[in-house]
Coordinates of C-alpha atoms in Angstrom, one line a residue:
X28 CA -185.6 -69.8 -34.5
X29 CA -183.9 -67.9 -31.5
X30 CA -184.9 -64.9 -33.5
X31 CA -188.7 -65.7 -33.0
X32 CA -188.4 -67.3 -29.8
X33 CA -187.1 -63.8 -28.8
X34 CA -190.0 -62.1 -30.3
X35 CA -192.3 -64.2 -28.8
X36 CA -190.1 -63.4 -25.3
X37 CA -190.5 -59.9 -25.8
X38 CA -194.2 -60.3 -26.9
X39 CA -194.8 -62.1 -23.7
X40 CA -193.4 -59.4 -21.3
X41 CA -195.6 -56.9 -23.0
X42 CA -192.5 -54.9 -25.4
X43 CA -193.7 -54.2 -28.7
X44 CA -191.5 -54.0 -31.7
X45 CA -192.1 -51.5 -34.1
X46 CA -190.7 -51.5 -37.5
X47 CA -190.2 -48.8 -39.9
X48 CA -190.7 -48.0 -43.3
X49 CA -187.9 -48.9 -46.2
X50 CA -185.9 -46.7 -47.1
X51 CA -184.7 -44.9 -43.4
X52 CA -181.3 -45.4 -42.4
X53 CA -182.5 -47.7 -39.6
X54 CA -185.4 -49.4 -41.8
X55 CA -185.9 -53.0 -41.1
X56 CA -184.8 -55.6 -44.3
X57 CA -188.1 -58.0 -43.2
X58 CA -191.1 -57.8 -41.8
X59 CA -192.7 -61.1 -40.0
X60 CA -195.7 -62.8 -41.7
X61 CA -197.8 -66.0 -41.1
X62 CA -196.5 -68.3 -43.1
X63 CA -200.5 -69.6 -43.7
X64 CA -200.7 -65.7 -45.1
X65 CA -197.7 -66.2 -47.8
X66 CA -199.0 -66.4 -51.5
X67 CA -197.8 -66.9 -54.9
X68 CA -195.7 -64.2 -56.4
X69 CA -195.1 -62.5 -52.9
X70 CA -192.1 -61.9 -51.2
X71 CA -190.5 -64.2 -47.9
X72 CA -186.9 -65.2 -46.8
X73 CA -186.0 -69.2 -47.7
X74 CA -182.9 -69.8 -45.9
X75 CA -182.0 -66.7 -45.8
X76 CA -181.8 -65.0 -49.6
X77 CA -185.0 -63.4 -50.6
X78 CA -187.1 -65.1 -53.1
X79 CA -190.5 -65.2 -54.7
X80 CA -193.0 -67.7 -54.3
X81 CA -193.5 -69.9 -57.8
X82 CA -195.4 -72.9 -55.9
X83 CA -197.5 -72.7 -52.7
X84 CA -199.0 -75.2 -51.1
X85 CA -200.6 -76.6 -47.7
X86 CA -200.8 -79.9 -46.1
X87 CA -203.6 -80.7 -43.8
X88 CA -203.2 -81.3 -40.0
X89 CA -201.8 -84.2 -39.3
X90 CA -201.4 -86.8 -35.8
X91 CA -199.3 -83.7 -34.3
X92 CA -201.9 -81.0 -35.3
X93 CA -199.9 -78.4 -37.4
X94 CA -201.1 -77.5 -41.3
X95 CA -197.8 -77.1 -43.4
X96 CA -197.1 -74.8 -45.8
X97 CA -194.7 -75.8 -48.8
X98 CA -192.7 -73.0 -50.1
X99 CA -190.9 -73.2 -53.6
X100 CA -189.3 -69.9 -54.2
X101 CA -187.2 -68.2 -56.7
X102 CA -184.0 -66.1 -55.4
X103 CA -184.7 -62.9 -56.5
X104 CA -181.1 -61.8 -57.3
X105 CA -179.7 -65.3 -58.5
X106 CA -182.5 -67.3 -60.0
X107 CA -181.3 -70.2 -57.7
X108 CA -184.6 -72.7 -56.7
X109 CA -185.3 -72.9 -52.9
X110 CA -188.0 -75.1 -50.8
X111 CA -188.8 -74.9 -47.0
X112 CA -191.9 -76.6 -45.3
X113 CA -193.2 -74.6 -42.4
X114 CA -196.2 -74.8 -40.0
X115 CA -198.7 -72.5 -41.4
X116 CA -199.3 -70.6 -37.7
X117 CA -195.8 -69.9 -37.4
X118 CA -194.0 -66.6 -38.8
X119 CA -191.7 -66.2 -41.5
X120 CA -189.9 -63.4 -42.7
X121 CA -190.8 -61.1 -45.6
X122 CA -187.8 -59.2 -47.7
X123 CA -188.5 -55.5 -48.2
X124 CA -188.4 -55.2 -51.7
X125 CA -188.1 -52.3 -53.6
X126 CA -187.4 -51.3 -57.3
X127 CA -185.8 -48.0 -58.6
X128 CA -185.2 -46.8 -62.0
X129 CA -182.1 -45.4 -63.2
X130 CA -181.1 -43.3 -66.6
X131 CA -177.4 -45.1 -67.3
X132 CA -175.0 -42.1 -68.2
X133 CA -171.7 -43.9 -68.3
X134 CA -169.9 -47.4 -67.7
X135 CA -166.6 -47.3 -66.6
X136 CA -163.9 -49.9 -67.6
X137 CA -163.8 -51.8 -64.5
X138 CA -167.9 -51.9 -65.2
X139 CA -169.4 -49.8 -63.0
X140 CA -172.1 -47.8 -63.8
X141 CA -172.9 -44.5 -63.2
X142 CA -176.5 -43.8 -62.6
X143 CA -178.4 -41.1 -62.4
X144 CA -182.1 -41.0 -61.0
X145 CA -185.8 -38.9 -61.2
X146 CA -184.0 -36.5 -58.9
X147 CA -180.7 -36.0 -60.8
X148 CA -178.8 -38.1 -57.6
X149 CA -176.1 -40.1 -59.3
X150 CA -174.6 -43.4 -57.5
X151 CA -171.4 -44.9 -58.8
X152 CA -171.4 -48.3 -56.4
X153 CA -173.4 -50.8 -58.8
X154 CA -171.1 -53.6 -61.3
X155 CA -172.4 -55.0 -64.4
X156 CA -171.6 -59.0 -64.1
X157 CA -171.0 -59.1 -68.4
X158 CA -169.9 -62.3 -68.3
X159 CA -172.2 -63.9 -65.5
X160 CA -175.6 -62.0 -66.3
X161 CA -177.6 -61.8 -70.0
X162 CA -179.0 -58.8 -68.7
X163 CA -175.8 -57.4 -67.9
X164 CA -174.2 -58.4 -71.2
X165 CA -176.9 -56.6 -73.3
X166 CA -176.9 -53.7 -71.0
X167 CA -173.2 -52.9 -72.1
X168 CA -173.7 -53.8 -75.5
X169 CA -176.7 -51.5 -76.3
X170 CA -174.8 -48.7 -74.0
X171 CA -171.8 -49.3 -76.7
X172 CA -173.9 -48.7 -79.2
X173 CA -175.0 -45.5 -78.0
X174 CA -178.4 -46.1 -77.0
X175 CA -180.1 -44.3 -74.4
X176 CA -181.1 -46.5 -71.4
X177 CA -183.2 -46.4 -67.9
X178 CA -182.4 -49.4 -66.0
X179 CA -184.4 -51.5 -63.1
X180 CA -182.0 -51.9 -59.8
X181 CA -184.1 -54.2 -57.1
X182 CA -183.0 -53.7 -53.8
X183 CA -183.7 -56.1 -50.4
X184 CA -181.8 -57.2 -47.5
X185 CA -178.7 -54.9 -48.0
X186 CA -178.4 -56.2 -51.6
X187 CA -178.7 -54.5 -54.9
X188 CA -178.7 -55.6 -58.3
X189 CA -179.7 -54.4 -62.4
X190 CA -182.4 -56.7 -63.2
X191 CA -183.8 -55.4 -66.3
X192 CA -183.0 -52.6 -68.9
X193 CA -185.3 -50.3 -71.5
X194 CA -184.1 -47.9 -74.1
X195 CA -185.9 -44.3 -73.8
X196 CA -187.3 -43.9 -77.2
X197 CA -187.8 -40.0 -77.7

């Protein structure tokens, strides 16, 4: 809230804020939207973990005025089910969400994998969760048995994760 009110502040005294594209060193994780604008299947922060919008609906004005918007989203990295009701005029934030693929070329014994992408740039820094995560589990079993496989990392808000696997079939 002091977040917008700050925003509004700034709006007021004629500063604009400008807000780059992902993927820059300095790029923004969010991106304000009306909360009347959301739909289902987009993108918007719920207490703050990014999630995807599985139910969407609005309440009409009431004695105090303001339509609300009732958010049921998805966490996009856990699965976990969060709900927020907001007034559809006010903003909310929107998770820069990006996907990647990788071809997986080794995993180490500690689990990390190393990844290699379109541009042969390899990255070390990402942890298969084998016990935790189904898709982590058959990611290391089909690696083990010497199948060749691109994986899916999703990346928003400073967060990173493998969220889905497919064999290269030659």
């Amino acid at each position: 809230r002091r977040l917008l009110r700050l925003r509004e502040e700034r709006k007021d005294a004629g500063m604009e804020e400008t807000f780059e594209a992902a993927g820059g060193s300095g790029a923004s994780d969010t991106v304000p939207i009306q909360a009347g604008a959301l739909k289902k299947n987009s993108f918007v922060v719920i207490k703050g973990f990014p999630c995807k919008i599985v139910d969407y609906s609005t309440s009409k004005t009431g004695k105090h005025g303001h339509a609300k918007a009732n958010i049921t989203g998805i966490d996009i990295f856990t699965g976990k089910k969060y709900e927020d009701i907001c007034p559809t005029s006010h903003n909310m934030e929107q998770p820069i969400v990006s996907r990647k693929d990788y071809q997986l070329i080794n995993i180490d014994d500690e689990h990390y994998c190393s990844l290699m992408d379109d541009k042969n740039d390899t990255r070390e820094d990402l942890k298969l969760d084998i016990a935790g995560d189904e898709v982590h589990k058959k990611i290391s079993e089909d690696f083990h048995s010497d199948k060749d496989l691109i994986v899916t990392v999703l990346s928003a808000m400073k967060i990173e994760k493998i969220v889905a696997v497919k064999e290269i079939t030659n």
